[in-house]
């Protein structure tokens, strides 16, 4: 190397030191890329985002088989010498299904709270994120922010009145939801799993499963677990979910200590706005005709089909 080249290199290093922060220089020194066996990378603890075996995952697996994982995942080294996934659980699973021997990984030293924030932010950018995933992800991130000394009083009010302007702007930049919506999602973590699944199904739209909108679900999150269980039983029998107004009424009775199974049934039987008139029949009268656990929608479809066949037969007999 020429003397001039050595002088230029020294100037570049001095320039970098002058115009970069100490944190940036430290991060650069503790980040590198290596290939790891996917089976040796542990999952992030309490990871709120599900790795679903849907059509999108099937396409990802096929892509990995053809071209490999194009974007490296992010992992962090652990004290026991292993590595923990921070961002890239879907890519890791696709690599395993595609039987890839190694996975390109960006290794970065991160504290627990740094890892949580990165994990949440990277996954919230996905095309489809379920309400339950947002609920637990926002809760984990806000807990991490509190431990880091940042403002975390978003959970103190449903309208976020204590949230400062600076924090409000930061949250708006960091997530696709505003402070009020984030508070609603966090409230969902107080729902029993069966009710939370119904909220998720408002996005998934799975057949023969009940769906519940976000707003009534938030109101129901203030009910005790026993009250939620009683409501779930009524919802299952009647094959319906409460409206926002009905959920508000249940919350009011609950806060007054007056909510029980009878009150829940009475509220659920109230006619909803624009509700289509329904014909109801005791389940005991038709239970013997269907296997145990048959979804209500399937029972209804079968009965309607049987009635159509009966009417057709009656018309043929009248000719």
Tab-separated table of C-alpha atoms in Angstrom:
chain	number	residue	atom	x	y	z
A	1	UNK	CA	0.000	0.000	0.000
A	2	UNK	CA	1.350	3.467	-0.849
A	3	UNK	CA	2.014	6.074	1.748
A	4	UNK	CA	-0.721	8.266	0.280
A	5	UNK	CA	-3.286	5.453	0.571
A	6	UNK	CA	-2.393	5.035	4.224
A	7	UNK	CA	-2.945	8.736	4.867
A	8	UNK	CA	-6.352	8.599	3.119
A	9	UNK	CA	-7.397	5.583	5.207
A	10	UNK	CA	-6.468	7.376	8.380
A	11	UNK	CA	-8.481	10.426	7.331
A	12	UNK	CA	-11.517	8.245	6.570
A	13	UNK	CA	-11.332	6.625	10.000
A	14	UNK	CA	-11.017	10.011	11.662
A	15	UNK	CA	-13.974	11.271	9.610
A	16	UNK	CA	-16.130	8.288	10.659
A	17	UNK	CA	-15.216	8.768	14.312
A	18	UNK	CA	-16.055	12.463	14.103
A	19	UNK	CA	-19.470	12.139	12.426
A	20	UNK	CA	-20.814	8.917	14.019
A	21	UNK	CA	-22.135	8.412	17.534
A	22	UNK	CA	-20.524	6.105	20.066
A	23	UNK	CA	-23.652	3.947	19.987
A	24	UNK	CA	-23.372	3.535	16.195
A	25	UNK	CA	-19.697	2.580	16.496
A	26	UNK	CA	-20.508	0.066	19.264
A	27	UNK	CA	-23.351	-1.453	17.260
A	28	UNK	CA	-21.153	-1.811	14.193
A	29	UNK	CA	-18.614	-3.704	16.267
A	30	UNK	CA	-21.132	-6.133	17.712
A	31	UNK	CA	-23.037	-7.012	14.489
A	32	UNK	CA	-21.987	-9.663	11.963
A	33	UNK	CA	-23.540	-12.180	9.532
A	34	UNK	CA	-23.164	-15.963	9.733
A	35	UNK	CA	-24.935	-19.100	8.501
A	36	UNK	CA	-26.670	-21.111	11.240
A	37	UNK	CA	-28.609	-24.357	11.428
A	38	UNK	CA	-32.293	-23.261	11.783
A	39	UNK	CA	-32.888	-26.023	14.338
A	40	UNK	CA	-30.296	-24.449	16.633
A	41	UNK	CA	-32.029	-21.052	16.769
A	42	UNK	CA	-34.488	-20.817	19.667
A	43	UNK	CA	-37.784	-18.959	19.280
A	44	UNK	CA	-38.403	-15.620	20.953
A	45	UNK	CA	-40.074	-16.223	24.357
A	46	UNK	CA	-43.820	-15.445	24.426
A	47	UNK	CA	-43.691	-14.522	20.764
A	48	UNK	CA	-47.096	-12.902	20.078
A	49	UNK	CA	-47.084	-13.411	16.312
A	50	UNK	CA	-48.293	-16.761	15.001
A	51	UNK	CA	-46.551	-18.687	12.232
A	52	UNK	CA	-49.618	-19.901	10.334
A	53	UNK	CA	-49.481	-22.659	7.757
A	54	UNK	CA	-51.541	-20.733	5.196
A	55	UNK	CA	-51.240	-20.225	1.443
A	56	UNK	CA	-48.734	-17.426	1.954
A	57	UNK	CA	-46.490	-19.768	3.937
A	58	UNK	CA	-46.794	-22.442	1.256
A	59	UNK	CA	-45.626	-19.932	-1.350
A	60	UNK	CA	-42.754	-18.869	0.894
A	61	UNK	CA	-41.636	-22.481	1.311
A	62	UNK	CA	-41.646	-23.008	-2.459
A	63	UNK	CA	-39.640	-19.814	-2.923
A	64	UNK	CA	-37.074	-20.945	-0.349
A	65	UNK	CA	-36.751	-24.313	-2.088
A	66	UNK	CA	-35.975	-22.563	-5.374
A	67	UNK	CA	-33.882	-19.593	-4.287
A	68	UNK	CA	-33.194	-19.973	-0.567
A	69	UNK	CA	-33.950	-17.322	2.046
A	70	UNK	CA	-33.099	-14.062	0.300
A	71	UNK	CA	-33.298	-11.787	3.359
A	72	UNK	CA	-31.234	-12.725	6.455
A	73	UNK	CA	-33.065	-13.115	9.757
A	74	UNK	CA	-32.050	-11.244	12.894
A	75	UNK	CA	-30.836	-13.223	15.917
A	76	UNK	CA	-29.066	-12.378	19.138
A	77	UNK	CA	-26.389	-14.388	20.964
A	78	UNK	CA	-27.398	-15.924	24.284
A	79	UNK	CA	-25.268	-16.502	27.406
A	80	UNK	CA	-25.375	-20.281	26.901
A	81	UNK	CA	-23.655	-19.928	23.528
A	82	UNK	CA	-26.793	-20.404	21.452
A	83	UNK	CA	-28.832	-17.925	19.425
A	84	UNK	CA	-32.376	-16.596	19.794
A	85	UNK	CA	-34.617	-15.455	16.941
A	86	UNK	CA	-35.607	-11.785	17.059
A	87	UNK	CA	-37.064	-11.177	13.612
A	88	UNK	CA	-37.684	-13.847	10.983
A	89	UNK	CA	-39.727	-16.663	12.544
A	90	UNK	CA	-41.657	-17.247	9.303
A	91	UNK	CA	-38.452	-17.404	7.253
A	92	UNK	CA	-36.941	-19.794	9.765
A	93	UNK	CA	-39.982	-22.073	9.609
A	94	UNK	CA	-39.975	-21.934	5.800
A	95	UNK	CA	-36.270	-22.907	5.775
A	96	UNK	CA	-37.018	-25.864	8.044
A	97	UNK	CA	-39.920	-27.028	5.848
A	98	UNK	CA	-37.760	-26.587	2.753
A	99	UNK	CA	-35.054	-28.662	4.492
A	100	UNK	CA	-32.433	-25.943	4.148
A	101	UNK	CA	-29.291	-26.910	6.121
A	102	UNK	CA	-28.386	-23.330	7.023
A	103	UNK	CA	-30.007	-19.926	7.363
A	104	UNK	CA	-28.265	-16.607	6.816
A	105	UNK	CA	-28.421	-14.656	10.090
A	106	UNK	CA	-27.540	-11.163	11.200
A	107	UNK	CA	-26.157	-11.572	14.710
A	108	UNK	CA	-26.563	-8.550	16.963
A	109	UNK	CA	-26.078	-8.162	20.695
A	110	UNK	CA	-29.341	-6.882	22.148
A	111	UNK	CA	-30.772	-6.458	25.614
A	112	UNK	CA	-34.122	-8.096	26.362
A	113	UNK	CA	-35.979	-4.805	25.944
A	114	UNK	CA	-34.160	-3.879	22.728
A	115	UNK	CA	-35.023	-7.282	21.317
A	116	UNK	CA	-38.712	-6.916	22.236
A	117	UNK	CA	-39.025	-3.537	20.531
A	118	UNK	CA	-37.302	-4.720	17.353
A	119	UNK	CA	-39.365	-7.926	17.288
A	120	UNK	CA	-42.650	-6.039	17.599
A	121	UNK	CA	-41.797	-3.286	15.115
A	122	UNK	CA	-40.611	-5.708	12.435
A	123	UNK	CA	-43.685	-7.958	12.704
A	124	UNK	CA	-46.236	-5.142	12.714
A	125	UNK	CA	-45.219	-4.440	9.122
A	126	UNK	CA	-46.704	-7.740	7.961
A	127	UNK	CA	-49.638	-7.598	5.548
A	128	UNK	CA	-52.053	-9.381	7.909
A	129	UNK	CA	-51.738	-9.015	11.669
A	130	UNK	CA	-54.465	-10.465	13.890
A	131	UNK	CA	-56.011	-8.410	16.716
A	132	UNK	CA	-54.639	-10.843	19.328
A	133	UNK	CA	-51.152	-10.488	17.850
A	134	UNK	CA	-51.321	-6.701	18.034
A	135	UNK	CA	-52.742	-6.898	21.549
A	136	UNK	CA	-49.878	-8.836	23.101
A	137	UNK	CA	-47.235	-7.211	20.882
A	138	UNK	CA	-48.206	-3.674	21.919
A	139	UNK	CA	-48.346	-4.759	25.538
A	140	UNK	CA	-44.852	-6.269	25.352
A	141	UNK	CA	-43.447	-3.195	23.627
A	142	UNK	CA	-44.950	-0.731	26.097
A	143	UNK	CA	-43.623	-2.774	29.011
A	144	UNK	CA	-40.175	-2.685	27.419
A	145	UNK	CA	-40.442	1.077	26.857
A	146	UNK	CA	-41.362	1.573	30.511
A	147	UNK	CA	-38.328	-0.379	31.637
A	148	UNK	CA	-36.170	1.735	29.360
A	149	UNK	CA	-37.446	4.868	31.082
A	150	UNK	CA	-39.643	6.076	28.246
A	151	UNK	CA	-43.202	7.336	28.625
A	152	UNK	CA	-45.457	4.318	28.950
A	153	UNK	CA	-48.664	5.779	30.437
A	154	UNK	CA	-50.673	4.981	27.327
A	155	UNK	CA	-52.469	2.233	29.207
A	156	UNK	CA	-53.741	4.629	31.857
A	157	UNK	CA	-56.679	5.976	29.871
A	158	UNK	CA	-58.851	4.729	26.989
A	159	UNK	CA	-58.387	8.084	25.279
A	160	UNK	CA	-54.706	8.441	26.127
A	161	UNK	CA	-55.131	11.782	27.903
A	162	UNK	CA	-51.807	11.452	29.748
A	163	UNK	CA	-49.803	10.742	26.639
A	164	UNK	CA	-47.486	13.618	25.783
A	165	UNK	CA	-47.285	15.134	22.326
A	166	UNK	CA	-43.772	13.817	21.791
A	167	UNK	CA	-44.729	10.261	22.785
A	168	UNK	CA	-47.845	10.487	20.642
A	169	UNK	CA	-45.774	11.415	17.602
A	170	UNK	CA	-43.256	8.660	18.301
A	171	UNK	CA	-45.968	5.995	18.581
A	172	UNK	CA	-47.642	7.226	15.396
A	173	UNK	CA	-44.328	6.918	13.568
A	174	UNK	CA	-43.483	3.521	15.048
A	175	UNK	CA	-46.816	1.748	14.565
A	176	UNK	CA	-49.766	1.658	12.162
A	177	UNK	CA	-52.215	2.524	14.974
A	178	UNK	CA	-52.834	5.638	17.052
A	179	UNK	CA	-52.755	5.754	20.859
A	180	UNK	CA	-56.513	5.190	21.319
A	181	UNK	CA	-56.520	2.159	19.034
A	182	UNK	CA	-53.403	0.780	20.736
A	183	UNK	CA	-55.164	1.046	24.088
A	184	UNK	CA	-58.115	-0.902	22.682
A	185	UNK	CA	-55.841	-3.662	21.429
A	186	UNK	CA	-54.066	-3.931	24.781
A	187	UNK	CA	-57.434	-4.313	26.531
A	188	UNK	CA	-57.993	-7.491	24.483
A	189	UNK	CA	-55.278	-9.238	26.512
A	190	UNK	CA	-57.853	-9.396	29.338
A	191	UNK	CA	-60.214	-11.587	27.296
A	192	UNK	CA	-60.425	-15.340	27.773
A	193	UNK	CA	-58.886	-17.216	24.799
A	194	UNK	CA	-62.248	-18.308	23.371
A	195	UNK	CA	-63.523	-14.721	23.079
A	196	UNK	CA	-60.186	-13.499	21.745
A	197	UNK	CA	-60.380	-16.158	19.013
A	198	UNK	CA	-63.718	-14.673	17.921
A	199	UNK	CA	-62.067	-11.263	17.536
A	200	UNK	CA	-59.322	-12.847	15.418
A	201	UNK	CA	-61.978	-14.498	13.292
A	202	UNK	CA	-63.293	-11.063	12.340
A	203	UNK	CA	-60.118	-10.984	10.230
A	204	UNK	CA	-59.676	-14.667	9.344
A	205	UNK	CA	-63.367	-15.183	8.427
A	206	UNK	CA	-63.279	-18.919	9.115
A	207	UNK	CA	-66.579	-20.650	8.430
A	208	UNK	CA	-68.700	-22.140	11.215
A	209	UNK	CA	-66.963	-19.939	13.789
A	210	UNK	CA	-68.334	-16.876	15.547
A	211	UNK	CA	-66.891	-13.449	14.780
A	212	UNK	CA	-66.754	-10.480	17.139
A	213	UNK	CA	-65.857	-6.885	16.326
A	214	UNK	CA	-63.165	-4.981	18.214
A	215	UNK	CA	-65.341	-2.398	19.975
A	216	UNK	CA	-67.708	-4.801	21.789
A	217	UNK	CA	-64.730	-7.037	22.592
A	218	UNK	CA	-63.003	-4.122	24.343
A	219	UNK	CA	-66.067	-3.569	26.551
A	220	UNK	CA	-66.225	-7.275	27.386
A	221	UNK	CA	-62.568	-7.211	28.450
A	222	UNK	CA	-63.688	-5.425	31.641
A	223	UNK	CA	-65.807	-8.428	32.678
A	224	UNK	CA	-64.387	-10.931	35.159
A	225	UNK	CA	-63.272	-14.329	33.889
A	226	UNK	CA	-66.353	-16.017	35.378
A	227	UNK	CA	-68.615	-13.462	33.719
A	228	UNK	CA	-66.869	-13.987	30.403
A	229	UNK	CA	-67.317	-17.756	30.763
A	230	UNK	CA	-71.028	-17.299	31.433
A	231	UNK	CA	-71.314	-15.064	28.381
A	232	UNK	CA	-69.417	-17.577	26.260
A	233	UNK	CA	-71.917	-20.288	27.217
A	234	UNK	CA	-74.844	-18.091	26.171
A	235	UNK	CA	-73.113	-17.115	22.924
A	236	UNK	CA	-72.423	-20.748	22.094
A	237	UNK	CA	-76.014	-21.837	22.733
A	238	UNK	CA	-77.578	-18.948	20.799
A	239	UNK	CA	-74.838	-18.872	18.153
A	240	UNK	CA	-74.467	-15.080	18.283
A	241	UNK	CA	-72.226	-12.346	19.658
A	242	UNK	CA	-73.247	-9.161	21.505
A	243	UNK	CA	-73.528	-5.816	19.805
A	244	UNK	CA	-71.486	-2.850	21.007
A	245	UNK	CA	-74.501	-1.517	22.926
A	246	UNK	CA	-75.132	-4.885	24.577
A	247	UNK	CA	-71.470	-5.182	25.552
A	248	UNK	CA	-71.564	-1.712	27.128
A	249	UNK	CA	-74.645	-2.709	29.127
A	250	UNK	CA	-72.920	-5.894	30.373
A	251	UNK	CA	-69.883	-3.906	31.448
A	252	UNK	CA	-72.131	-1.503	33.356
A	253	UNK	CA	-73.882	-4.367	35.195
A	254	UNK	CA	-70.496	-5.951	35.915
A	255	UNK	CA	-69.075	-2.777	37.447
A	256	UNK	CA	-72.140	-2.598	39.693
A	257	UNK	CA	-71.698	-6.241	40.726
A	258	UNK	CA	-75.033	-7.242	39.217
A	259	UNK	CA	-73.987	-9.274	36.169
A	260	UNK	CA	-74.912	-12.953	36.233
A	261	UNK	CA	-76.000	-15.639	33.769
A	262	UNK	CA	-79.650	-14.535	33.851
A	263	UNK	CA	-78.795	-10.899	33.216
A	264	UNK	CA	-76.463	-11.907	30.374
A	265	UNK	CA	-79.215	-13.999	28.776
A	266	UNK	CA	-81.721	-11.157	29.122
A	267	UNK	CA	-79.332	-8.669	27.481
A	268	UNK	CA	-78.435	-11.078	24.666
A	269	UNK	CA	-82.128	-11.645	23.891
A	270	UNK	CA	-82.734	-7.938	23.368
A	271	UNK	CA	-83.420	-7.074	19.748
A	272	UNK	CA	-80.477	-5.421	18.060
A	273	UNK	CA	-80.856	-2.475	15.660
A	274	UNK	CA	-81.652	-3.664	12.126
A	275	UNK	CA	-81.727	-7.226	13.438
A	276	UNK	CA	-83.314	-9.761	11.104
A	277	UNK	CA	-86.134	-11.689	12.751
A	278	UNK	CA	-84.967	-15.181	13.675
A	279	UNK	CA	-86.716	-18.463	14.325
A	280	UNK	CA	-85.356	-20.302	17.365
A	281	UNK	CA	-85.784	-23.929	18.385
A	282	UNK	CA	-84.493	-25.705	21.509
A	283	UNK	CA	-81.315	-27.551	20.608
A	284	UNK	CA	-82.505	-30.613	22.556
A	285	UNK	CA	-85.197	-31.236	19.912
A	286	UNK	CA	-82.707	-31.715	17.086
A	287	UNK	CA	-79.541	-32.812	18.914
A	288	UNK	CA	-80.165	-36.511	18.204
A	289	UNK	CA	-79.950	-35.904	14.455
A	290	UNK	CA	-76.406	-34.487	14.536
A	291	UNK	CA	-73.053	-35.683	15.935
A	292	UNK	CA	-71.899	-33.975	19.108
A	293	UNK	CA	-69.937	-30.815	18.406
A	294	UNK	CA	-71.554	-30.109	15.010
A	295	UNK	CA	-71.246	-26.329	14.345
A	296	UNK	CA	-74.526	-24.393	14.540
A	297	UNK	CA	-74.105	-23.063	10.996
A	298	UNK	CA	-73.802	-26.605	9.622
A	299	UNK	CA	-76.911	-27.661	11.523
A	300	UNK	CA	-78.822	-24.721	10.060
A	301	UNK	CA	-77.614	-25.453	6.518
A	302	UNK	CA	-78.597	-29.116	6.840
A	303	UNK	CA	-82.089	-28.270	8.109
A	304	UNK	CA	-82.652	-25.733	5.318
A	305	UNK	CA	-81.501	-28.269	2.710
A	306	UNK	CA	-83.806	-30.927	4.171
A	307	UNK	CA	-86.747	-28.510	4.057
A	308	UNK	CA	-86.001	-27.658	0.440
A	309	UNK	CA	-86.014	-31.353	-0.454
A	310	UNK	CA	-89.267	-31.817	1.489
A	311	UNK	CA	-90.941	-28.924	-0.349
A	312	UNK	CA	-89.782	-30.265	-3.703
A	313	UNK	CA	-91.197	-33.668	-2.892
A	314	UNK	CA	-94.514	-32.159	-1.800
A	315	UNK	CA	-94.817	-30.256	-5.081
A	316	UNK	CA	-94.118	-33.403	-7.078
A	317	UNK	CA	-96.844	-35.243	-5.163
A	318	UNK	CA	-99.345	-32.448	-5.903
A	319	UNK	CA	-98.887	-32.762	-9.672
